[in-house]
PDB file of C-alpha atoms in Angstrom:
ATOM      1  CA  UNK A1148     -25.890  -3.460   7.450  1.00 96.00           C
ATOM      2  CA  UNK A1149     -24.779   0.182   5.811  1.00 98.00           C
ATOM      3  CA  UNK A1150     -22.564   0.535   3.154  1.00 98.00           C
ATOM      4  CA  UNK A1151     -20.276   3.036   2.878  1.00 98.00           C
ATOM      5  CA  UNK A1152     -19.292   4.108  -1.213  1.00 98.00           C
ATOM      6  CA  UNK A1153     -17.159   7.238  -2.289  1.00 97.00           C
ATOM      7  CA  UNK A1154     -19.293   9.682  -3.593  1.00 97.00           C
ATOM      8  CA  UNK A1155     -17.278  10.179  -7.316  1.00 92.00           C
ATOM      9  CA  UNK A1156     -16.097  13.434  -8.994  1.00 92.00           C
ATOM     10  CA  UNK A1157     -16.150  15.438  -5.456  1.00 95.00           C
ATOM     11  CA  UNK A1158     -12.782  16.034  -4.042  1.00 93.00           C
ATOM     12  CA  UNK A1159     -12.101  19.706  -2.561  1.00 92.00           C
ATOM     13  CA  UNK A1160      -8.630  21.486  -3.361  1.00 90.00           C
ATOM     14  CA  UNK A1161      -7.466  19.851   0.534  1.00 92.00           C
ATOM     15  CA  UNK A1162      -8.367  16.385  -1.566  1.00 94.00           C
ATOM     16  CA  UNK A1163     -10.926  15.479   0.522  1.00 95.00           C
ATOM     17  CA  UNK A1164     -13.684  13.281  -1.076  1.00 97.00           C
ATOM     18  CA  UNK A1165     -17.282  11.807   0.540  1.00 98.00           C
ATOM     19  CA  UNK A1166     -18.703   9.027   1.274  1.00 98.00           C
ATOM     20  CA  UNK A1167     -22.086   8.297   1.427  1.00 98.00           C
ATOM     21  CA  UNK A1168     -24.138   5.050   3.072  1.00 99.00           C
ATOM     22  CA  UNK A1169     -27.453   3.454   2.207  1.00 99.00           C
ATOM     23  CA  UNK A1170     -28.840   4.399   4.696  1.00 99.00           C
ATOM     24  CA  UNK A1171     -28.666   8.294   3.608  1.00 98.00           C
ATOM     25  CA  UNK A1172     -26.014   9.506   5.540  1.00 99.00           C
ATOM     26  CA  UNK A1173     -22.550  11.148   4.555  1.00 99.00           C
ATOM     27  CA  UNK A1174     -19.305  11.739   5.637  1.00 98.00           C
ATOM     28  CA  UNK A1175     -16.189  13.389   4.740  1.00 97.00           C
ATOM     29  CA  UNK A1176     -12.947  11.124   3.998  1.00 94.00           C
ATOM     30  CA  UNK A1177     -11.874  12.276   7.330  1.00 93.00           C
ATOM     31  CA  UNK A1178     -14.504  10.264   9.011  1.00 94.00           C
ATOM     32  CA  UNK A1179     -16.639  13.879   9.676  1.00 96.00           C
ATOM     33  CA  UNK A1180     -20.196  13.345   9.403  1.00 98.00           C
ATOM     34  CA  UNK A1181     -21.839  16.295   7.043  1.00 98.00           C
ATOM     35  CA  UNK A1182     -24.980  17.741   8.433  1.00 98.00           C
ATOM     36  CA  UNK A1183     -28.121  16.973   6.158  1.00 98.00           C
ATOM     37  CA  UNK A1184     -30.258  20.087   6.006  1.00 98.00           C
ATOM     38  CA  UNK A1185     -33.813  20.522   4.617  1.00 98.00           C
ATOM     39  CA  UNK A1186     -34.441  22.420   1.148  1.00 98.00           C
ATOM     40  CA  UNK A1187     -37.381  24.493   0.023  1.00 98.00           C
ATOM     41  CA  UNK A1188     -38.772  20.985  -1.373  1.00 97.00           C
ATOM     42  CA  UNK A1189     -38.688  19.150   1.698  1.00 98.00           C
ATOM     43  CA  UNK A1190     -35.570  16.916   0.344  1.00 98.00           C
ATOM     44  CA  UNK A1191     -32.276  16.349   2.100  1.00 99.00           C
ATOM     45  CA  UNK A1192     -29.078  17.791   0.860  1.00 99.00           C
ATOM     46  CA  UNK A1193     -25.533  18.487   2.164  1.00 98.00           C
ATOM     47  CA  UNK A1194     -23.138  21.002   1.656  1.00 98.00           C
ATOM     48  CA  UNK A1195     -19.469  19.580  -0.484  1.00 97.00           C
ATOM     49  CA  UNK A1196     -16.823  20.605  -1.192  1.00 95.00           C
ATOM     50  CA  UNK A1197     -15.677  20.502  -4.988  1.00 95.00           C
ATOM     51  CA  UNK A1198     -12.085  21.825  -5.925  1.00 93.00           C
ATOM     52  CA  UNK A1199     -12.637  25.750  -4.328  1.00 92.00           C
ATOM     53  CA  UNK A1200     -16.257  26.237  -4.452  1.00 95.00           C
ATOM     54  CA  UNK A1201     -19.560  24.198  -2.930  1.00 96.00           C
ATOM     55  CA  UNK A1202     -22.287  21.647  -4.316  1.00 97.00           C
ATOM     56  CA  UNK A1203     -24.965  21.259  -3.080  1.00 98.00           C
ATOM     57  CA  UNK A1204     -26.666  17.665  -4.084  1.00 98.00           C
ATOM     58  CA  UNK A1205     -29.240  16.093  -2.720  1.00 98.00           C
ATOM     59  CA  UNK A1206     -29.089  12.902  -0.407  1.00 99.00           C
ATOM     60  CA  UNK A1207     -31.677  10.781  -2.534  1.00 99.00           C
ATOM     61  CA  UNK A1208     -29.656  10.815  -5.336  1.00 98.00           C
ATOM     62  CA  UNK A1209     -25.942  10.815  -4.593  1.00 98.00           C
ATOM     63  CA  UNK A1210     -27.295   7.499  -2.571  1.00 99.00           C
ATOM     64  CA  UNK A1211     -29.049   6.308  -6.070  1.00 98.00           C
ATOM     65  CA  UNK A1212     -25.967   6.940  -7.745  1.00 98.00           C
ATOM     66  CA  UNK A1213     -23.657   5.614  -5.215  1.00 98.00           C
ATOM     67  CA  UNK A1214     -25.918   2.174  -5.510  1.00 98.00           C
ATOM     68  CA  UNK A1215     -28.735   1.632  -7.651  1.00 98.00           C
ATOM     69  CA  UNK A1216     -28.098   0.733 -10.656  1.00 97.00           C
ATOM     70  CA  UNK A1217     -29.418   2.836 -13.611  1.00 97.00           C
ATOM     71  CA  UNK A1218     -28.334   0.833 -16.989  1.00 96.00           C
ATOM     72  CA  UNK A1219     -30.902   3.251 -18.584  1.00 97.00           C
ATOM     73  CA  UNK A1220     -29.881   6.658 -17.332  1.00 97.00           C
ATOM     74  CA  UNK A1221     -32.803   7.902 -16.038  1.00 98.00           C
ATOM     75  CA  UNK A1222     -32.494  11.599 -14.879  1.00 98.00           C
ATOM     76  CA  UNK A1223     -34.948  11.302 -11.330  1.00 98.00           C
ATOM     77  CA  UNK A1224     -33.961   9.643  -8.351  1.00 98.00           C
ATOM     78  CA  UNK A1225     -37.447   9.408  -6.670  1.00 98.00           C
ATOM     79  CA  UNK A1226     -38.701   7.745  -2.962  1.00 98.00           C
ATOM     80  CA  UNK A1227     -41.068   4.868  -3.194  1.00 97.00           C
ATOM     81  CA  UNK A1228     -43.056   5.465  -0.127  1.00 96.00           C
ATOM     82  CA  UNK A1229     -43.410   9.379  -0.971  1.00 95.00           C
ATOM     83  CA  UNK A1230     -41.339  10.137   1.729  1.00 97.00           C
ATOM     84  CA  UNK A1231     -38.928  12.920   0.728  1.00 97.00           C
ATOM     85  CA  UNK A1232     -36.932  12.209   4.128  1.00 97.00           C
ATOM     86  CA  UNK A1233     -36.211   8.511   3.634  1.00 99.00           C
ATOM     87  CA  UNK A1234     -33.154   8.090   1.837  1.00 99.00           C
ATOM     88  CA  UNK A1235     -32.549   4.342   2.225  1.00 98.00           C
ATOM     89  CA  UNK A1236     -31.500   2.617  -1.335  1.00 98.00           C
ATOM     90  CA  UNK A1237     -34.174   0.019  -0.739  1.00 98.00           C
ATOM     91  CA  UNK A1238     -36.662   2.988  -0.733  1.00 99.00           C
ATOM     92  CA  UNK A1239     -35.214   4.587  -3.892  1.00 99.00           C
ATOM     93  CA  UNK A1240     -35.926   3.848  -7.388  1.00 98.00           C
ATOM     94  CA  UNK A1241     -34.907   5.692 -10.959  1.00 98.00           C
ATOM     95  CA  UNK A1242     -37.699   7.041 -12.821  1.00 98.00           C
ATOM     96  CA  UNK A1243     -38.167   8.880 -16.265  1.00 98.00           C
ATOM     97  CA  UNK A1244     -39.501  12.741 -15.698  1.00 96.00           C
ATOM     98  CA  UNK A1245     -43.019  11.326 -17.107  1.00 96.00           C
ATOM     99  CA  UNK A1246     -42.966   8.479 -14.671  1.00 95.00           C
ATOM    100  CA  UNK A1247     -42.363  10.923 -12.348  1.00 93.00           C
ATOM    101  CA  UNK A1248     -44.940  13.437 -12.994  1.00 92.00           C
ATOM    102  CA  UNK A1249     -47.665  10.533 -13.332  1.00 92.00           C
ATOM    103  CA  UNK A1250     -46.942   9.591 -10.174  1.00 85.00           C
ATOM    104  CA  UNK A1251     -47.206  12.784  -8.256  1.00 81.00           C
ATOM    105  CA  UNK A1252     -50.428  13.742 -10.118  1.00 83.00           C
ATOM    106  CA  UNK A1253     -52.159  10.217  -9.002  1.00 73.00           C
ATOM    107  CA  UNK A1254     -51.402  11.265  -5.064  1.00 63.00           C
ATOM    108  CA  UNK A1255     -54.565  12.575  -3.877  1.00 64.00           C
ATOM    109  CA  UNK A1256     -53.657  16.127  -2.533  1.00 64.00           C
ATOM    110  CA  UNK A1257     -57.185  16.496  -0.523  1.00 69.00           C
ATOM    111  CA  UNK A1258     -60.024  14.690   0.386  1.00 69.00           C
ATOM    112  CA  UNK A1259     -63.420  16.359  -0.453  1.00 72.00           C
ATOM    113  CA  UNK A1260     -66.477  16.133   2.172  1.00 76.00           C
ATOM    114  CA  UNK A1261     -69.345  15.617  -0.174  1.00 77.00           C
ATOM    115  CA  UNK A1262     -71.915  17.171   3.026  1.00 80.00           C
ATOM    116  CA  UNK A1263     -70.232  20.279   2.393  1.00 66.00           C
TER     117      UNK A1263
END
C-alpha cells in the first residue's frame, strides 16, 4: 500500500509543501504530481520549491528521510539492489560514506575473457 509523508522544511513563498510516497513518487500539497527527471548520475530527482528559489533533492533520499529510520545519522541514502531508479523504502538502506564506497568497489565493473 503507498504512504504518503510531508516532505519537511520545503514550503515555497505560495506555502505549498510536498509529499512524497514509498514508492518514490512526489506530489505537491495541491495533489500535482512533480515530474522525476534523471541526473548526470543516473539518480532521480525533482524540482521544489523552497521559500523563492528551487531544490533540487534526490528521490532516494527525501523517501529515506521521509521513512527509514536513521537513529545514527548516516549521511548516504543508498539502493540495495544497485538500482539507482528504484526508489521503494524497502529497497533503501542508510549507509556510512565507507560502507558506501566498499560497496561500489566490490561490483564487478567488467568481466575479463581470459582467451583474449
Amino acid at each position: 500500500m503507498e504512504k504518503w509523508k510531508t516532505i519537511p522544511g520545503v514550503t515555497s513563498v505560495l506555502g505549498i509543501t510536498y509529499d512524497v510516497s514509498n514508492r518514490g513518487r512526489v506530489r505537491s500539497s495541491k495533489g500535482k504530481p512533480m515530474k522525476r527527471l534523471i541526473d548526470e548520475d543516473g539518480y532521480f530527482f525533482v524540482s521544489l520549491r523552497k521559500g523563492d528559489s528551487n531544490i533540487l533533492p534526490r528521490v532516494n533520499r527525501l523517501v529515506a528521510q521521509a521513512f527509514i529510520p536513521n537513529p545514527d545519522n548516516l549521511p548516504v541514502a543508498d539502493h540495495k539492489d544497485r538500482d539507482k531508479q528504484n526508489d521503494h523504502e524497502d529497497n533503501l538502506q542508510w549507509l556510512t560514506v565507507k560502507q558506501n564506497t566498499v560497496r561500489d568497489c566490490a561490483r564487478p565493473v567488467a568481466r575479463l575473457d581470459p582467451e583474449t
